[in-house]
mmCIF file of C-alpha atoms in Angstrom:
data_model
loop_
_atom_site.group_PDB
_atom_site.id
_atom_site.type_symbol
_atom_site.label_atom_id
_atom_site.label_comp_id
_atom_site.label_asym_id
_atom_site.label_seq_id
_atom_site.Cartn_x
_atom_site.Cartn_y
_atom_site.Cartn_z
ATOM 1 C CA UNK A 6 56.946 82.721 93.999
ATOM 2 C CA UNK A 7 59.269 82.380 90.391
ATOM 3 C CA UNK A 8 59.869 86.379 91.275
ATOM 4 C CA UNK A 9 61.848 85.459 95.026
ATOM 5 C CA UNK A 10 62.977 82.185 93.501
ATOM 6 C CA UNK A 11 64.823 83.886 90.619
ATOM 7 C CA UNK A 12 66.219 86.897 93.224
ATOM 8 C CA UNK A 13 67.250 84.165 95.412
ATOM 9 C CA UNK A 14 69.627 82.274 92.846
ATOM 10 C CA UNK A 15 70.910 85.757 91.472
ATOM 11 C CA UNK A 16 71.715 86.976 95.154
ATOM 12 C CA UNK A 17 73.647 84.065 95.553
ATOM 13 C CA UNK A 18 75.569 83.919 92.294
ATOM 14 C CA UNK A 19 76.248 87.582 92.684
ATOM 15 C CA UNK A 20 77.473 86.848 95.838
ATOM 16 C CA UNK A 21 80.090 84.223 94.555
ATOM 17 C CA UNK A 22 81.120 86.141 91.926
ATOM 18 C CA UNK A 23 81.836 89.418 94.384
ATOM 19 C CA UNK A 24 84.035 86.813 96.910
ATOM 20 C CA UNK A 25 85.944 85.171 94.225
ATOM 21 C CA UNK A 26 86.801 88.609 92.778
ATOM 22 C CA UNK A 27 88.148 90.079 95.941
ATOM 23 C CA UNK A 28 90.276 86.700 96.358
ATOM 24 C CA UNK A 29 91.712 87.523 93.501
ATOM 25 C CA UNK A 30 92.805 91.037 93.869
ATOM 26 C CA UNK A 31 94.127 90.302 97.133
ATOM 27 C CA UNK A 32 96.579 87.916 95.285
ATOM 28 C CA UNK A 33 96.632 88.143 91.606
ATOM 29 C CA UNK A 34 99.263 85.579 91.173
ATOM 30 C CA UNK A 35 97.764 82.994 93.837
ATOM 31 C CA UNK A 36 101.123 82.880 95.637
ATOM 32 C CA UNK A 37 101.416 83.890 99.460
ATOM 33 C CA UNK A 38 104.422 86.670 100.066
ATOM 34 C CA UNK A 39 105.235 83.300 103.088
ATOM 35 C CA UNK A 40 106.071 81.363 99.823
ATOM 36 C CA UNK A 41 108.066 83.668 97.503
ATOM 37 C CA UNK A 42 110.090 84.268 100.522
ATOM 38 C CA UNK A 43 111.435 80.788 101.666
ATOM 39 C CA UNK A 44 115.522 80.778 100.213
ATOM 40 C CA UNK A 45 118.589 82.505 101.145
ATOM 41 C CA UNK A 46 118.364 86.339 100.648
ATOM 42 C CA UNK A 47 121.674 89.090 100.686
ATOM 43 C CA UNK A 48 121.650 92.333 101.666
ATOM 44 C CA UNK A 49 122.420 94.527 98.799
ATOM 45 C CA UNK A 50 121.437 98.283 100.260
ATOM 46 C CA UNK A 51 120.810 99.438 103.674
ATOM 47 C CA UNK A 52 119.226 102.709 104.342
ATOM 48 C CA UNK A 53 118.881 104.811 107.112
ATOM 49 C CA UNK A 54 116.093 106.803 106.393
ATOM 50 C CA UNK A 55 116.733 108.604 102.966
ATOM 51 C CA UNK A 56 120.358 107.711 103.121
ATOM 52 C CA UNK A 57 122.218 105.137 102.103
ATOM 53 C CA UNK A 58 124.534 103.268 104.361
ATOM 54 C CA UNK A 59 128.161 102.346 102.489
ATOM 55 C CA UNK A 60 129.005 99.059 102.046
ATOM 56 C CA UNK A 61 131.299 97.274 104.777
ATOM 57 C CA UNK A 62 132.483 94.076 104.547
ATOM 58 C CA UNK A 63 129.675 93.435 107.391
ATOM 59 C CA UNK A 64 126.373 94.470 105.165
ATOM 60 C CA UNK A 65 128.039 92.694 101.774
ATOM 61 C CA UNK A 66 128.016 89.520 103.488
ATOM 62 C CA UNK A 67 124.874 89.614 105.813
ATOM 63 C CA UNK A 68 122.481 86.876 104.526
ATOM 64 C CA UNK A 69 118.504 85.640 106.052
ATOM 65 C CA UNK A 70 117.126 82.594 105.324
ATOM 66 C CA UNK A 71 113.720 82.028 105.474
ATOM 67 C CA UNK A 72 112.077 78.193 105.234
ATOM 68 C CA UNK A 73 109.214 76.099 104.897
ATOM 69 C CA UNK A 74 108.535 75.547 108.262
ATOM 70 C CA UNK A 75 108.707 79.023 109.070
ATOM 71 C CA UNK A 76 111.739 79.529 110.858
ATOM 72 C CA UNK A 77 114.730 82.315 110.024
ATOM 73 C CA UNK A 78 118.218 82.367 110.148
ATOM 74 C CA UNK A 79 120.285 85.950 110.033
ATOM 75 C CA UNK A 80 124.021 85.498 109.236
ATOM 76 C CA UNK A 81 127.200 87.887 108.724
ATOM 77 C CA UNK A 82 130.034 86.611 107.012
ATOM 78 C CA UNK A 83 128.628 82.643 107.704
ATOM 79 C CA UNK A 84 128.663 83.305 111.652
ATOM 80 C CA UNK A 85 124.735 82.894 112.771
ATOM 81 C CA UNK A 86 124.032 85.849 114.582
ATOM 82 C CA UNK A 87 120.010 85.406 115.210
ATOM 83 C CA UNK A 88 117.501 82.999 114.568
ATOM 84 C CA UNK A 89 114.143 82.294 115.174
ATOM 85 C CA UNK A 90 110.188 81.958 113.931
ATOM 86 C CA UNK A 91 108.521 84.026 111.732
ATOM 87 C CA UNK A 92 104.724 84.821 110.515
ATOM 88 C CA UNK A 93 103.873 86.822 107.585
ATOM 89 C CA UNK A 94 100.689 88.982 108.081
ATOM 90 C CA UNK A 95 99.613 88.777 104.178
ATOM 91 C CA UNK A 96 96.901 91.432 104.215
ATOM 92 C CA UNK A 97 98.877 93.939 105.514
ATOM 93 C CA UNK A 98 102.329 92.963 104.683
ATOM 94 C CA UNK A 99 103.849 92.652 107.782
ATOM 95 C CA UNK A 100 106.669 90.426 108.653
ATOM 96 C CA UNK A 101 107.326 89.399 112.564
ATOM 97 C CA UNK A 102 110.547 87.707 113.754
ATOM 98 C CA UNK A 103 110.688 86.419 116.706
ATOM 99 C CA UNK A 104 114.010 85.690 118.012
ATOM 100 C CA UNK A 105 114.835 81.887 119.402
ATOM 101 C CA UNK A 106 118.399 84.123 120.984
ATOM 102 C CA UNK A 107 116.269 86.683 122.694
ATOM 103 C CA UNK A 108 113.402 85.117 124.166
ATOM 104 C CA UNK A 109 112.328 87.757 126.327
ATOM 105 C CA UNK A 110 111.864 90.192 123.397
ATOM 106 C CA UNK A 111 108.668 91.141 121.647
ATOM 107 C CA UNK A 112 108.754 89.916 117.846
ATOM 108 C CA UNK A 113 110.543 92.780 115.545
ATOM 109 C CA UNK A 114 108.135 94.071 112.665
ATOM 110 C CA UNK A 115 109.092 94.910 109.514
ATOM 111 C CA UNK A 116 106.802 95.822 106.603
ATOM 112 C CA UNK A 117 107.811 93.639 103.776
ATOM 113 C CA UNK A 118 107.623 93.688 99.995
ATOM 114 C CA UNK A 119 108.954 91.238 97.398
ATOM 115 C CA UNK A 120 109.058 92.214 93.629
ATOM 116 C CA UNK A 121 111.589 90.758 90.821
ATOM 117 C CA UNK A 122 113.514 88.588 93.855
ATOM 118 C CA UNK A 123 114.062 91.651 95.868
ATOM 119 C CA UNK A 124 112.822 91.926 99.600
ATOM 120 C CA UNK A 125 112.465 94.761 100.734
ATOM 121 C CA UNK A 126 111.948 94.861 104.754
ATOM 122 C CA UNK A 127 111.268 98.265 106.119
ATOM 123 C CA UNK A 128 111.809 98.719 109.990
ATOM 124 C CA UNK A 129 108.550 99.469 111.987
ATOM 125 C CA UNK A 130 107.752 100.252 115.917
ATOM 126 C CA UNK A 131 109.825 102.496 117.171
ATOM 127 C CA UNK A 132 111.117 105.663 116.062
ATOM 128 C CA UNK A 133 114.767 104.060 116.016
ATOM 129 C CA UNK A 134 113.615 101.080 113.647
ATOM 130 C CA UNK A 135 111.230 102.414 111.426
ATOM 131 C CA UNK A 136 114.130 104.310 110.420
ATOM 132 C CA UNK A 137 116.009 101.801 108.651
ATOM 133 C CA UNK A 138 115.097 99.878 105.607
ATOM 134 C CA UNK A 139 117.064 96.751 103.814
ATOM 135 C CA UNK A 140 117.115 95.606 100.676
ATOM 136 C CA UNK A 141 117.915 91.699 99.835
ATOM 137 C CA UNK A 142 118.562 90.170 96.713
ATOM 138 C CA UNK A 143 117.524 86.028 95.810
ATOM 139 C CA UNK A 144 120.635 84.086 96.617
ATOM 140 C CA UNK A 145 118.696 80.909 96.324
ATOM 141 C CA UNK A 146 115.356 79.157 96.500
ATOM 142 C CA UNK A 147 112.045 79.308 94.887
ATOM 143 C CA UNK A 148 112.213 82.631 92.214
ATOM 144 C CA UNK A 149 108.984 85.103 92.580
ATOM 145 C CA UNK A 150 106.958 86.161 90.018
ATOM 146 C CA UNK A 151 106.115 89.731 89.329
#
């Protein structure tokens, strides 16, 4: 009976240990990529597959907001030229905007990565979008740790 009693408490404190280790490593710095996001992001590269795009005055000035209550605002040169909801698939890294201008459209996906206050959102779906990859720098709001 001490034998299944003493199995019992080490299954369980094995088990505890096991979850709160894979929390972690799923997010070592206990922040959600929806967090480090919400601010005011610029584009500072655009590819199109391996190449760059030049800058025009229409990429240098191209801003997204993201904010708390999950909603996104894309802008070039101050005009609003989209906006919207978003969601943030955290396991995969998936980011899905779905536009408040274009109802009728299915929610763009973009895989998304965000290191030393860049974003990095990487076109996915189609052949066309998956193509294309942008790269935004902080312009304001909360900073992200590495």
């Amino acid at each position: 009976m001490k034998f299944k009693i003493n199995t019992l408490i080490l299954s369980l404190f094995l088990s505890m240990f096991l979850t709160s280790s894979f929390a972690q490593q799923a997010s070592p710095s206990g922040q959600k990529i929806i967090d480090l996001m919400v601010g005011t992001w610029q584009v500072s590269k655009v590819y199109e597959g391996k190449k760059e795009l030049k800058s025009d005055a229409d990429t240098t000035i191209q801003t997204m907001e993201f904010t708390r209550e999950a909603k996104f605002i894309s802008r070039t040169n101050q005009h609003k030229i989209d906006s919207g909801l978003f969601r943030v698939n955290e396991n995969h890294k998936i980011l899905y905007l779905e536009s408040a201008e274009n109802k009728d459209a299915p929610p763009t996906e973009w895989s998304i990565s965000l290191k030393d206050n860049m974003l990095t959102l990487a076109g996915r779906g189609s052949p066309q979008a998956a193509s294309f990859k942008y790269l935004y720098v902080r312009k304001s709001g909360a900073k992200s740790r590495k």
